[in-house]
PDB file of C-alpha atoms in Angstrom:
ATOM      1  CA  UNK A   1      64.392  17.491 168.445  1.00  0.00           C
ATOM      2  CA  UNK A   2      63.121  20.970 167.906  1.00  0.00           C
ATOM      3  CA  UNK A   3      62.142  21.696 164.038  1.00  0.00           C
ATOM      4  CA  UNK A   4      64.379  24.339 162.845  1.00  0.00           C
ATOM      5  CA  UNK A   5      61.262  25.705 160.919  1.00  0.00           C
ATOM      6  CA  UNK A   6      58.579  26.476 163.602  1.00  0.00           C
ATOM      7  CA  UNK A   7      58.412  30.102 162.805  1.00  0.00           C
ATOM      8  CA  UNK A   8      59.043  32.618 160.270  1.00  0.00           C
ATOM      9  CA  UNK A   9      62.333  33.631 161.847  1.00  0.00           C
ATOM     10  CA  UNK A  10      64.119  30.170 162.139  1.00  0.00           C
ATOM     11  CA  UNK A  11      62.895  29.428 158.689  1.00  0.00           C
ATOM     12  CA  UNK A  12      64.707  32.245 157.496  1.00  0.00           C
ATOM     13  CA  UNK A  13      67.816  31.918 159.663  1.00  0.00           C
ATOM     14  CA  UNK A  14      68.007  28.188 157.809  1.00  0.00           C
ATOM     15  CA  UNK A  15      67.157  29.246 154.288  1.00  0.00           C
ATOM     16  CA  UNK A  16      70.474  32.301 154.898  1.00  0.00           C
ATOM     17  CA  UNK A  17      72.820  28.735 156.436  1.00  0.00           C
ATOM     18  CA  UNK A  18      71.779  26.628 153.799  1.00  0.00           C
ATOM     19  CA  UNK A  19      72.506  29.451 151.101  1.00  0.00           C
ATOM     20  CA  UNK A  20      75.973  30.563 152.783  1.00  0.00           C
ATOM     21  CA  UNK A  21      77.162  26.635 152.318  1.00  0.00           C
ATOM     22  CA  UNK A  22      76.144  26.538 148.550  1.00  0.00           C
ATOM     23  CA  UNK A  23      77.947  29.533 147.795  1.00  0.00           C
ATOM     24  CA  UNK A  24      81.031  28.634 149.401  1.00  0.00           C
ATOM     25  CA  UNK A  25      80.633  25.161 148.078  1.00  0.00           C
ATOM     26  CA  UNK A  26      80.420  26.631 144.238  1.00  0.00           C
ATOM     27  CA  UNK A  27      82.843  28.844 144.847  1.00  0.00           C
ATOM     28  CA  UNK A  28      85.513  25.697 146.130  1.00  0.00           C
ATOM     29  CA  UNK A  29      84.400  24.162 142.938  1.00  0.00           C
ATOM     30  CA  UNK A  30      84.765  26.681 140.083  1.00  0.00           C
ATOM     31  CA  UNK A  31      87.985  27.993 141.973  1.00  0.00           C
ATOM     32  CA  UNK A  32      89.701  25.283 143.109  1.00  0.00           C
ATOM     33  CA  UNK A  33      88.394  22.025 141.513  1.00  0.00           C
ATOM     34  CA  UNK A  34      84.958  19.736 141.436  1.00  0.00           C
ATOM     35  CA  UNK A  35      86.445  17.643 144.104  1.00  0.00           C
ATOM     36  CA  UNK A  36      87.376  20.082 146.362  1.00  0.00           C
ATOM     37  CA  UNK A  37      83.767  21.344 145.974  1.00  0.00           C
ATOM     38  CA  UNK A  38      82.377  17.787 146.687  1.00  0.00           C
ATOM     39  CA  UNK A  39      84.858  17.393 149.781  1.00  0.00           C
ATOM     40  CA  UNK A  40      83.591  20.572 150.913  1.00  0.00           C
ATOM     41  CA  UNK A  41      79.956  19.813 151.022  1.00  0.00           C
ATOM     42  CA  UNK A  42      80.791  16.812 152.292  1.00  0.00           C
ATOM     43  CA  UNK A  43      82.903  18.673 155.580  1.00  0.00           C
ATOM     44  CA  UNK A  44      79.785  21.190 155.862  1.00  0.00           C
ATOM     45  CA  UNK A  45      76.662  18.442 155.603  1.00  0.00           C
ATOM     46  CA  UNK A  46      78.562  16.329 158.574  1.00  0.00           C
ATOM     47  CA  UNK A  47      79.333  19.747 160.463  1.00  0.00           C
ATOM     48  CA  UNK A  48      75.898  20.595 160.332  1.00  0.00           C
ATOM     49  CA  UNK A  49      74.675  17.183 161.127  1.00  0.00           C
ATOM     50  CA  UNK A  50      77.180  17.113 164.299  1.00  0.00           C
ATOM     51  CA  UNK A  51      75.683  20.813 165.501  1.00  0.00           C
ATOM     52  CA  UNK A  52      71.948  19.532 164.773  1.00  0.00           C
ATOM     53  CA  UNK A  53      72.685  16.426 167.235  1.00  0.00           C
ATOM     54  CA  UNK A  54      74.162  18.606 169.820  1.00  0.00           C
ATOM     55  CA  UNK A  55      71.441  20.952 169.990  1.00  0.00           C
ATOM     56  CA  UNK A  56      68.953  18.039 170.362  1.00  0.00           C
ATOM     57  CA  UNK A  57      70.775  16.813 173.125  1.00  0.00           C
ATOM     58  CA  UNK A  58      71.032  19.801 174.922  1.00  0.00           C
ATOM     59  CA  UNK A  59      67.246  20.848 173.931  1.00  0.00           C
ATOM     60  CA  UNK A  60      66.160  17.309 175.791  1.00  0.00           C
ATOM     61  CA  UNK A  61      67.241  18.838 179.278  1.00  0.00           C
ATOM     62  CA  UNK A  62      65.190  22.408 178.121  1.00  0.00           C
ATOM     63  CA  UNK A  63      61.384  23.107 178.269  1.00  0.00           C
ATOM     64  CA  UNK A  64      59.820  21.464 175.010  1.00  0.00           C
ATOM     65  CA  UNK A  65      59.877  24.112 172.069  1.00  0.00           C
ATOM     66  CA  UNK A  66      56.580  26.747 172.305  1.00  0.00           C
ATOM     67  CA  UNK A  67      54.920  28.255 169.090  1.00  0.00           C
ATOM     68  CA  UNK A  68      56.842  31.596 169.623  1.00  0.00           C
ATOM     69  CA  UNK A  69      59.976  30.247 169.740  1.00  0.00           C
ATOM     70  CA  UNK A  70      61.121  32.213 172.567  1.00  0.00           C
ATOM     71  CA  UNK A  71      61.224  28.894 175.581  1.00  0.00           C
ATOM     72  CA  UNK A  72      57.429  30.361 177.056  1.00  0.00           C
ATOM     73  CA  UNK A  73      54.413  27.956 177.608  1.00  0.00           C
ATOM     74  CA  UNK A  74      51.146  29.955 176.253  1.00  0.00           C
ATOM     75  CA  UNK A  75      47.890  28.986 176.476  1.00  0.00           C
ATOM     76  CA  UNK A  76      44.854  30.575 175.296  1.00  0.00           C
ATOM     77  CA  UNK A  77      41.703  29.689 177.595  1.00  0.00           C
ATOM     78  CA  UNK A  78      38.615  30.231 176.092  1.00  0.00           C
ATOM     79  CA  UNK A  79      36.386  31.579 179.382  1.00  0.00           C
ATOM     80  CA  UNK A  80      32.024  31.166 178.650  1.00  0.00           C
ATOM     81  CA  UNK A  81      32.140  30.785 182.454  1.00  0.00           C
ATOM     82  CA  UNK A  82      34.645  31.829 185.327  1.00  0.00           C
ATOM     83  CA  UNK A  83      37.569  29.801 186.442  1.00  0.00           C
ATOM     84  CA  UNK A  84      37.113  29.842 190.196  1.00  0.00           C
ATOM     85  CA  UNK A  85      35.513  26.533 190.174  1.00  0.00           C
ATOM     86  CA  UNK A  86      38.572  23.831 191.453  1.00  0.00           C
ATOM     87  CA  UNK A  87      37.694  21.565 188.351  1.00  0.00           C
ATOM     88  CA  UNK A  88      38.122  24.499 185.718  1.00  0.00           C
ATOM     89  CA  UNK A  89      41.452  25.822 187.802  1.00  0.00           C
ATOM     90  CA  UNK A  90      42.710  22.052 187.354  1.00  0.00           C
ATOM     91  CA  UNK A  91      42.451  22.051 183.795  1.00  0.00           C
ATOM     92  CA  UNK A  92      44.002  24.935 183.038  1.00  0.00           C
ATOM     93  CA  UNK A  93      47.154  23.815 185.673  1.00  0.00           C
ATOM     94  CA  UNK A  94      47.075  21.094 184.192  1.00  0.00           C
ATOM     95  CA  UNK A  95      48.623  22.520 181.156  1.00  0.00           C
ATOM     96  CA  UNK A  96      50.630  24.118 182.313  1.00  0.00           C
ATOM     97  CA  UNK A  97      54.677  22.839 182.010  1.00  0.00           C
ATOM     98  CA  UNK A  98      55.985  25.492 184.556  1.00  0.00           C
ATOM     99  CA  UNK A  99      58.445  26.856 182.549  1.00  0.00           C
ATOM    100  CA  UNK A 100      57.686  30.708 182.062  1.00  0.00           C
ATOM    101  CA  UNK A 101      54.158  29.835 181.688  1.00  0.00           C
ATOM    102  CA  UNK A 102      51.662  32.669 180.305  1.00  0.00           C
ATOM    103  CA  UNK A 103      47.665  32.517 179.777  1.00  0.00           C
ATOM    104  CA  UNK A 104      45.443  34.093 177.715  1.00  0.00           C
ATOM    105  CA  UNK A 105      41.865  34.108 178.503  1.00  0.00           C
ATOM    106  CA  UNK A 106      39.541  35.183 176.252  1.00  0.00           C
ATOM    107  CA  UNK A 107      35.522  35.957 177.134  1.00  0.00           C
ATOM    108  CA  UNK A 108      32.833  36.067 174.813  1.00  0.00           C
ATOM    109  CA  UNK A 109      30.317  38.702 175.449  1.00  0.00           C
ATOM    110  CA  UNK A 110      26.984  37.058 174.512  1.00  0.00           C
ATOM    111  CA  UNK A 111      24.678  39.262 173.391  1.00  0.00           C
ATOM    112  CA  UNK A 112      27.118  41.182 171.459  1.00  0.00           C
ATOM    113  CA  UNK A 113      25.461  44.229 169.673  1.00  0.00           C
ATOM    114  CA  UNK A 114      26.947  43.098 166.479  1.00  0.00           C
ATOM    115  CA  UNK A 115      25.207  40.038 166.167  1.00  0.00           C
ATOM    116  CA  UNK A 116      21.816  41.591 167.304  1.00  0.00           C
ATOM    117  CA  UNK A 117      21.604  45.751 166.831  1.00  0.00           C
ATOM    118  CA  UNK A 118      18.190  45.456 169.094  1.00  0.00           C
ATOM    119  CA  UNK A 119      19.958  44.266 171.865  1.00  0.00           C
ATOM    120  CA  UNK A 120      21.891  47.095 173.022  1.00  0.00           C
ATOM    121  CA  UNK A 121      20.193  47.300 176.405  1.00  0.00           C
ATOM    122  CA  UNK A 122      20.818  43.420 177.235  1.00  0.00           C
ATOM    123  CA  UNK A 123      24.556  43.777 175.562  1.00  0.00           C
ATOM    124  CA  UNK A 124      25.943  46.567 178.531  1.00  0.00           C
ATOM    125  CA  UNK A 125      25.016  44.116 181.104  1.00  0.00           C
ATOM    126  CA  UNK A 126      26.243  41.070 178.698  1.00  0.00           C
ATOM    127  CA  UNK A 127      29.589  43.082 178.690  1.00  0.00           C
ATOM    128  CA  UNK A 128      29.010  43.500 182.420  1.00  0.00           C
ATOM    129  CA  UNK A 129      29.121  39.833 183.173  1.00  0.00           C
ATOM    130  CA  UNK A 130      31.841  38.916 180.529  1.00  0.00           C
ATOM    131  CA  UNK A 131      33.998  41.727 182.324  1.00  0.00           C
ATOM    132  CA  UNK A 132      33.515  39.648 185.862  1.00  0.00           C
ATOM    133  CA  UNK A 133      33.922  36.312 184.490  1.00  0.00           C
ATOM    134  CA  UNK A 134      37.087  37.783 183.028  1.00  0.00           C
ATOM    135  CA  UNK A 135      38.182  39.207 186.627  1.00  0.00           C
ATOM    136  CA  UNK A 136      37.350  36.454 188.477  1.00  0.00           C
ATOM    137  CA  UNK A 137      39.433  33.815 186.104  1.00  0.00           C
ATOM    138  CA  UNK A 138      42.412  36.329 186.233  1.00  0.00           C
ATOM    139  CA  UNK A 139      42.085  36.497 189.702  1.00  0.00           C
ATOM    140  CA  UNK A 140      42.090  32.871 190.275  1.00  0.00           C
ATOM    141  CA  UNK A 141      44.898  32.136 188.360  1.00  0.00           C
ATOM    142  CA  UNK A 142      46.810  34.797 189.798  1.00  0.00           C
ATOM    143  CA  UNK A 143      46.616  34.046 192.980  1.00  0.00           C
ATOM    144  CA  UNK A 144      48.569  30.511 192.028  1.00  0.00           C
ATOM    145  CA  UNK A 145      51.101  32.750 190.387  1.00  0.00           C
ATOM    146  CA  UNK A 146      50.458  32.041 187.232  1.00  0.00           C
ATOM    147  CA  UNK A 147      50.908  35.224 184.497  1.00  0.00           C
ATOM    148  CA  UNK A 148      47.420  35.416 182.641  1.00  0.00           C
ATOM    149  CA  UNK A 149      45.815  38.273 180.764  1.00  0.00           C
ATOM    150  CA  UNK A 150      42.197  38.482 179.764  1.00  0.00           C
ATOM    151  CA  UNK A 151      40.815  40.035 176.791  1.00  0.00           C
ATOM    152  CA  UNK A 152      36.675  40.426 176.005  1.00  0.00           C
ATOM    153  CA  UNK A 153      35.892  39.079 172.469  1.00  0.00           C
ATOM    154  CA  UNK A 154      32.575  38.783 170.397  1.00  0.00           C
ATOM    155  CA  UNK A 155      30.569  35.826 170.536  1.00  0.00           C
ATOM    156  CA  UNK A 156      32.376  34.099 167.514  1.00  0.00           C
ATOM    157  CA  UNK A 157      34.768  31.568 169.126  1.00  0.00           C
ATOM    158  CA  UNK A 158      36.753  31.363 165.830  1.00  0.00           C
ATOM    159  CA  UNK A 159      37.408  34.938 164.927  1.00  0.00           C
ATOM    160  CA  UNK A 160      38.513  35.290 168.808  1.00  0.00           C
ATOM    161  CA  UNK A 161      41.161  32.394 168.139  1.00  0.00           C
ATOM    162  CA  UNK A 162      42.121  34.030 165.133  1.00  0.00           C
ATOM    163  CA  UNK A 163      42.596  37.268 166.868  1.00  0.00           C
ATOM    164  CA  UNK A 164      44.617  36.111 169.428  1.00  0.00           C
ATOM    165  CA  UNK A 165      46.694  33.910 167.831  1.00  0.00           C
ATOM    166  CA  UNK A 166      48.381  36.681 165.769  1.00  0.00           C
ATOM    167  CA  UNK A 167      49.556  38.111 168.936  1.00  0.00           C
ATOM    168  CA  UNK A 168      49.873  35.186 171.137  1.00  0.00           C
ATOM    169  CA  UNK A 169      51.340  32.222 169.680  1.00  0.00           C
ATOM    170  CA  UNK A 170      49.480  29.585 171.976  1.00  0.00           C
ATOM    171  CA  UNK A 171      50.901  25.869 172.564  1.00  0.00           C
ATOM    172  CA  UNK A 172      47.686  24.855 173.650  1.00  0.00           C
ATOM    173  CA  UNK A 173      43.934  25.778 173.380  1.00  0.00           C
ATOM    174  CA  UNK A 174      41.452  25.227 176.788  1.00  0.00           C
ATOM    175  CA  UNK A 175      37.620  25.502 176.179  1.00  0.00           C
ATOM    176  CA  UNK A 176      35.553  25.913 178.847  1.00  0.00           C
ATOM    177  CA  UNK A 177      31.922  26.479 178.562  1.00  0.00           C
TER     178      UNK A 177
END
């Protein structure tokens, strides 16, 4: 069953439901009596029950529920080398659940200037090379028609993840390196 709280959104949408009910549920009471209140609580709780065991039903024939709530697969690939070797292609299709799938690769440039000021020489052709790893892993996963997009990151793997994951709420997480 999908968990009516898996993002900010849903939460919310619940938290309005749940509030609606108690309203109209103190409202029976105080206005009609305490046992119409009950027996109203009562028809809403099984109602809601009912509609909860529906939608699982019907959700076991969909795609399984994604972080962004919206039915699409993503995966963020973390990239230290290209994709075009068949074992690295594999893993990533392997993840994939063909239902609106999307990828995210994401290169570290190593050398970054940031972590070394000296190095701006060796970091242009560090960016270089990230920039064709990138290419060539887009290109490799495009041409099985899978919808990726590659973006070049510093050469901290965890501010990268947090990066992305405010704008790409990834089901799964692929490191290659």
């Amino acid at each position: 069953m999908k968990n009516p709280l898996r993002s900010e959104a849903e939460a919310f949408r619940w938290l309005m439901v749940v509030l609606a009910g108690a309203i109209t549920v103190i409202f029976a009471a105080k206005l009609i009596s305490s046992t119409a209140g009950l027996v109203w609580a009562t028809v809403l709780i099984v109602a809601g029950l009912w509609w909860l065991y529906r939608k699982a039903r019907a959700g076991q024939r969909d795609a399984p529920p994604t972080r962004g709530g919206d039915g699409r697969n993503r995966i963020v690939v973390i990239a230290e080398r290209e994709l075009g070797e068949q074992v690295l292609v594999e893993e990533v299709v392997s993840r994939l659940t063909g239902h609106r799938d999307q990828v995210l690769i994401l290169v570290p440039v190593m050398g970054n200037p940031e972590d070394d000021p000296g190095a701006a020489v060796i970091a242009n052709e560090s960016i270089e090379l990230a920039r064709q790893r990138m290419e060539l892993s887009l290109i490799a996963l495009r041409e099985l028609g899978i919808k990726a997009r590659g973006i070049l990151t510093g050469s901290d793997r965890d501010q990268a993840l947090l990066v992305s994951g405010r704008t790409f709420a990834a089901d799964d997480t692929v490191e290659l390196d």
